[in-house]
Amino acid sequence: MLTLVLLTMLSQGQDTTECKTNVFCELVPDGWECQIIKENFSEDDIPKHTPTPEAIVKYYHPNREFENMNSIGQERVNPSLILNLYPISRKNELSRFIKSQQYLSHCIPVYYGETADYFIITSPCFKNKGVYAEEANSAIADLYKALDCVVVKRKYHLNEHLKFEKY
């Protein structure tokens, strides 16, 4: 009986934030790697001028590549995506913030979607390192499909100014 009481107390003490964020890695398709970061964030993983998130989810596919032509020449790039998670209670504040930032730079914050617990922000720079060619979009399509199982994309009209694929 004492064991049951102790187990119940321990299970109630589990980090609910961890349980809520784990779903983002549990759904990844085969071949994708997922990392959840909850502290010591790199500023390179947060869109410019954006508040510090509660967690960052980074996706990377090490066995898939697409070509990208940049100023140096042609390079092979692995598909990747970075999502910044904020408490859903900050949705209105963050929506206003996104609208205020929409014309500032290429690495602007954009609305990705939301769950019951999180308002999710990303950046055009955080999807496939900013590459939006057909081959790059195809390389990440299975991850997007998996994320659609848990992330709802509402029509807040926050990304209308973007000239490329909608998030």
Tab-separated table of C-alpha atoms in Angstrom:
chain	number	residue	atom	x	y	z
A	1	MET	CA	0.000	0.000	0.000
A	2	LEU	CA	2.824	2.385	0.894
A	3	THR	CA	4.468	1.635	-2.466
A	4	LEU	CA	1.268	2.570	-4.296
A	5	VAL	CA	1.040	5.873	-2.417
A	6	LEU	CA	4.689	6.687	-3.175
A	7	LEU	CA	4.295	5.828	-6.869
A	8	THR	CA	1.187	8.002	-7.084
A	9	MET	CA	3.006	10.907	-5.451
A	10	LEU	CA	5.970	10.516	-7.787
A	11	SER	CA	3.821	10.313	-10.911
A	12	GLN	CA	1.942	13.469	-9.925
A	13	GLY	CA	5.263	15.231	-9.550
A	14	GLN	CA	6.329	14.522	-13.137
A	15	ASP	CA	7.145	17.567	-15.204
A	16	THR	CA	3.942	18.212	-17.135
A	17	THR	CA	5.823	20.546	-19.473
A	18	GLU	CA	8.024	17.619	-20.488
A	19	CYS	CA	4.973	15.458	-21.187
A	20	LYS	CA	3.425	18.233	-23.281
A	21	THR	CA	6.584	18.796	-25.334
A	22	ASN	CA	7.443	15.115	-25.830
A	23	VAL	CA	4.580	14.749	-28.314
A	24	PHE	CA	6.575	16.873	-30.772
A	25	CYS	CA	9.278	14.182	-30.933
A	26	GLU	CA	7.034	11.146	-30.583
A	27	LEU	CA	5.341	11.852	-33.918
A	28	VAL	CA	8.397	12.242	-36.154
A	29	PRO	CA	8.521	10.070	-39.275
A	30	ASP	CA	11.300	7.510	-39.720
A	31	GLY	CA	14.707	9.029	-40.339
A	32	TRP	CA	14.002	12.339	-38.605
A	33	GLU	CA	15.893	13.370	-35.486
A	34	CYS	CA	14.195	15.540	-32.881
A	35	GLN	CA	15.661	17.558	-30.048
A	36	ILE	CA	13.727	19.476	-27.377
A	37	ILE	CA	15.663	22.291	-25.727
A	38	LYS	CA	14.325	23.887	-22.545
A	39	GLU	CA	17.250	26.016	-21.396
A	40	ASN	CA	20.482	27.610	-22.594
A	41	PHE	CA	18.893	28.577	-25.918
A	42	SER	CA	21.078	29.605	-28.832
A	43	GLU	CA	19.955	32.961	-30.185
A	44	ASP	CA	20.337	31.424	-33.662
A	45	ASP	CA	17.304	29.224	-32.867
A	46	ILE	CA	14.984	32.128	-31.996
A	47	PRO	CA	13.622	34.507	-34.673
A	48	LYS	CA	15.079	38.020	-34.493
A	49	HIS	CA	13.685	40.218	-31.682
A	50	THR	CA	11.380	37.423	-30.469
A	51	PRO	CA	10.873	36.796	-26.737
A	52	THR	CA	12.539	33.771	-25.169
A	53	PRO	CA	10.379	30.657	-25.663
A	54	GLU	CA	9.455	28.023	-23.111
A	55	ALA	CA	11.007	25.359	-25.346
A	56	ILE	CA	12.567	24.928	-28.777
A	57	VAL	CA	11.992	21.855	-30.923
A	58	LYS	CA	14.605	21.137	-33.594
A	59	TYR	CA	14.050	18.610	-36.388
A	60	TYR	CA	16.784	17.322	-38.692
A	61	HIS	CA	16.956	14.541	-41.281
A	62	PRO	CA	20.600	13.378	-41.593
A	63	ASN	CA	19.954	10.893	-44.427
A	64	ARG	CA	18.048	13.142	-46.808
A	65	GLU	CA	19.485	16.031	-48.828
A	66	PHE	CA	18.519	18.613	-51.408
A	67	GLU	CA	20.591	21.042	-53.440
A	68	ASN	CA	20.767	24.751	-52.734
A	69	MET	CA	22.463	27.383	-54.833
A	70	ASN	CA	23.879	30.170	-52.664
A	71	SER	CA	26.373	33.001	-53.112
A	72	ILE	CA	29.299	30.591	-52.668
A	73	GLY	CA	27.965	27.997	-55.089
A	74	GLN	CA	25.957	24.836	-54.901
A	75	GLU	CA	25.631	23.022	-51.571
A	76	ARG	CA	23.836	19.962	-50.242
A	77	VAL	CA	21.440	20.733	-47.375
A	78	ASN	CA	19.679	18.376	-44.976
A	79	PRO	CA	16.001	19.118	-44.309
A	80	SER	CA	15.403	20.820	-40.980
A	81	LEU	CA	12.848	22.802	-39.016
A	82	ILE	CA	12.998	24.794	-35.780
A	83	LEU	CA	9.854	25.556	-33.767
A	84	ASN	CA	9.651	27.898	-30.767
A	85	LEU	CA	6.991	26.970	-28.199
A	86	TYR	CA	5.245	29.571	-26.038
A	87	PRO	CA	2.443	29.140	-23.510
A	88	ILE	CA	-0.898	29.422	-25.332
A	89	SER	CA	-1.857	32.120	-22.820
A	90	ARG	CA	0.568	34.447	-24.684
A	91	LYS	CA	-1.227	34.013	-28.038
A	92	ASN	CA	-2.638	37.568	-28.262
A	93	GLU	CA	0.619	39.204	-27.193
A	94	LEU	CA	2.652	37.118	-29.653
A	95	SER	CA	0.181	37.664	-32.507
A	96	ARG	CA	0.555	41.437	-32.098
A	97	PHE	CA	4.316	41.006	-31.929
A	98	ILE	CA	4.431	38.963	-35.160
A	99	LYS	CA	2.419	41.638	-36.997
A	100	SER	CA	4.788	44.343	-35.743
A	101	GLN	CA	7.838	42.467	-37.061
A	102	GLN	CA	6.611	41.316	-40.465
A	103	TYR	CA	8.642	43.692	-42.656
A	104	LEU	CA	11.892	43.887	-40.690
A	105	SER	CA	14.117	41.133	-42.087
A	106	HIS	CA	14.274	37.694	-43.658
A	107	CYS	CA	14.479	35.936	-40.280
A	108	ILE	CA	11.227	37.387	-38.976
A	109	PRO	CA	8.987	35.512	-36.563
A	110	VAL	CA	5.996	33.838	-38.227
A	111	TYR	CA	3.044	31.942	-36.837
A	112	TYR	CA	3.378	28.186	-37.349
A	113	GLY	CA	0.351	26.915	-35.449
A	114	GLU	CA	-0.810	25.953	-31.992
A	115	THR	CA	-1.806	23.136	-29.687
A	116	ALA	CA	-4.000	23.272	-26.600
A	117	ASP	CA	-0.854	24.212	-24.645
A	118	TYR	CA	1.432	26.053	-27.058
A	119	PHE	CA	1.489	28.958	-29.495
A	120	ILE	CA	4.198	28.042	-32.017
A	121	ILE	CA	6.485	30.468	-33.822
A	122	THR	CA	9.101	29.736	-36.464
A	123	SER	CA	10.869	31.791	-39.134
A	124	PRO	CA	11.414	31.509	-42.890
A	125	CYS	CA	15.090	30.972	-41.974
A	126	PHE	CA	14.208	27.954	-39.833
A	127	LYS	CA	12.670	25.759	-42.520
A	128	ASN	CA	15.370	24.031	-44.547
A	129	LYS	CA	17.752	26.915	-43.770
A	130	GLY	CA	15.513	29.275	-45.734
A	131	VAL	CA	15.385	27.213	-48.944
A	132	TYR	CA	11.930	27.002	-50.553
A	133	ALA	CA	12.663	25.204	-53.830
A	134	GLU	CA	10.399	22.312	-54.825
A	135	GLU	CA	13.036	19.720	-53.883
A	136	ALA	CA	13.451	21.303	-50.427
A	137	ASN	CA	9.690	21.433	-49.839
A	138	SER	CA	9.363	17.766	-50.825
A	139	ALA	CA	12.172	16.815	-48.434
A	140	ILE	CA	10.243	18.146	-45.426
A	141	ALA	CA	6.683	17.251	-46.471
A	142	ASP	CA	6.445	14.084	-44.344
A	143	LEU	CA	7.430	16.013	-41.212
A	144	TYR	CA	4.790	18.672	-41.924
A	145	LYS	CA	2.175	15.958	-42.384
A	146	ALA	CA	3.112	14.383	-39.037
A	147	LEU	CA	3.011	17.759	-37.271
A	148	ASP	CA	-0.458	18.389	-38.699
A	149	CYS	CA	-1.681	15.572	-36.423
A	150	VAL	CA	-1.057	17.711	-33.318
A	151	VAL	CA	-0.690	21.300	-34.535
A	152	VAL	CA	-3.717	23.349	-35.570
A	153	LYS	CA	-3.147	26.230	-37.983
A	154	ARG	CA	-5.726	28.941	-37.392
A	155	LYS	CA	-6.468	31.854	-39.721
A	156	TYR	CA	-5.105	34.845	-37.805
A	157	HIS	CA	-3.870	36.486	-41.029
A	158	LEU	CA	-0.394	36.853	-39.556
A	159	ASN	CA	1.625	35.545	-42.522
A	160	GLU	CA	-0.218	37.049	-45.510
A	161	HIS	CA	2.754	39.252	-46.406
A	162	LEU	CA	4.964	36.236	-47.095
A	163	LYS	CA	5.573	35.509	-50.767
A	164	PHE	CA	6.474	31.851	-50.303
A	165	GLU	CA	4.666	28.768	-49.041
A	166	LYS	CA	2.301	29.470	-46.152
A	167	TYR	CA	3.102	27.858	-42.818
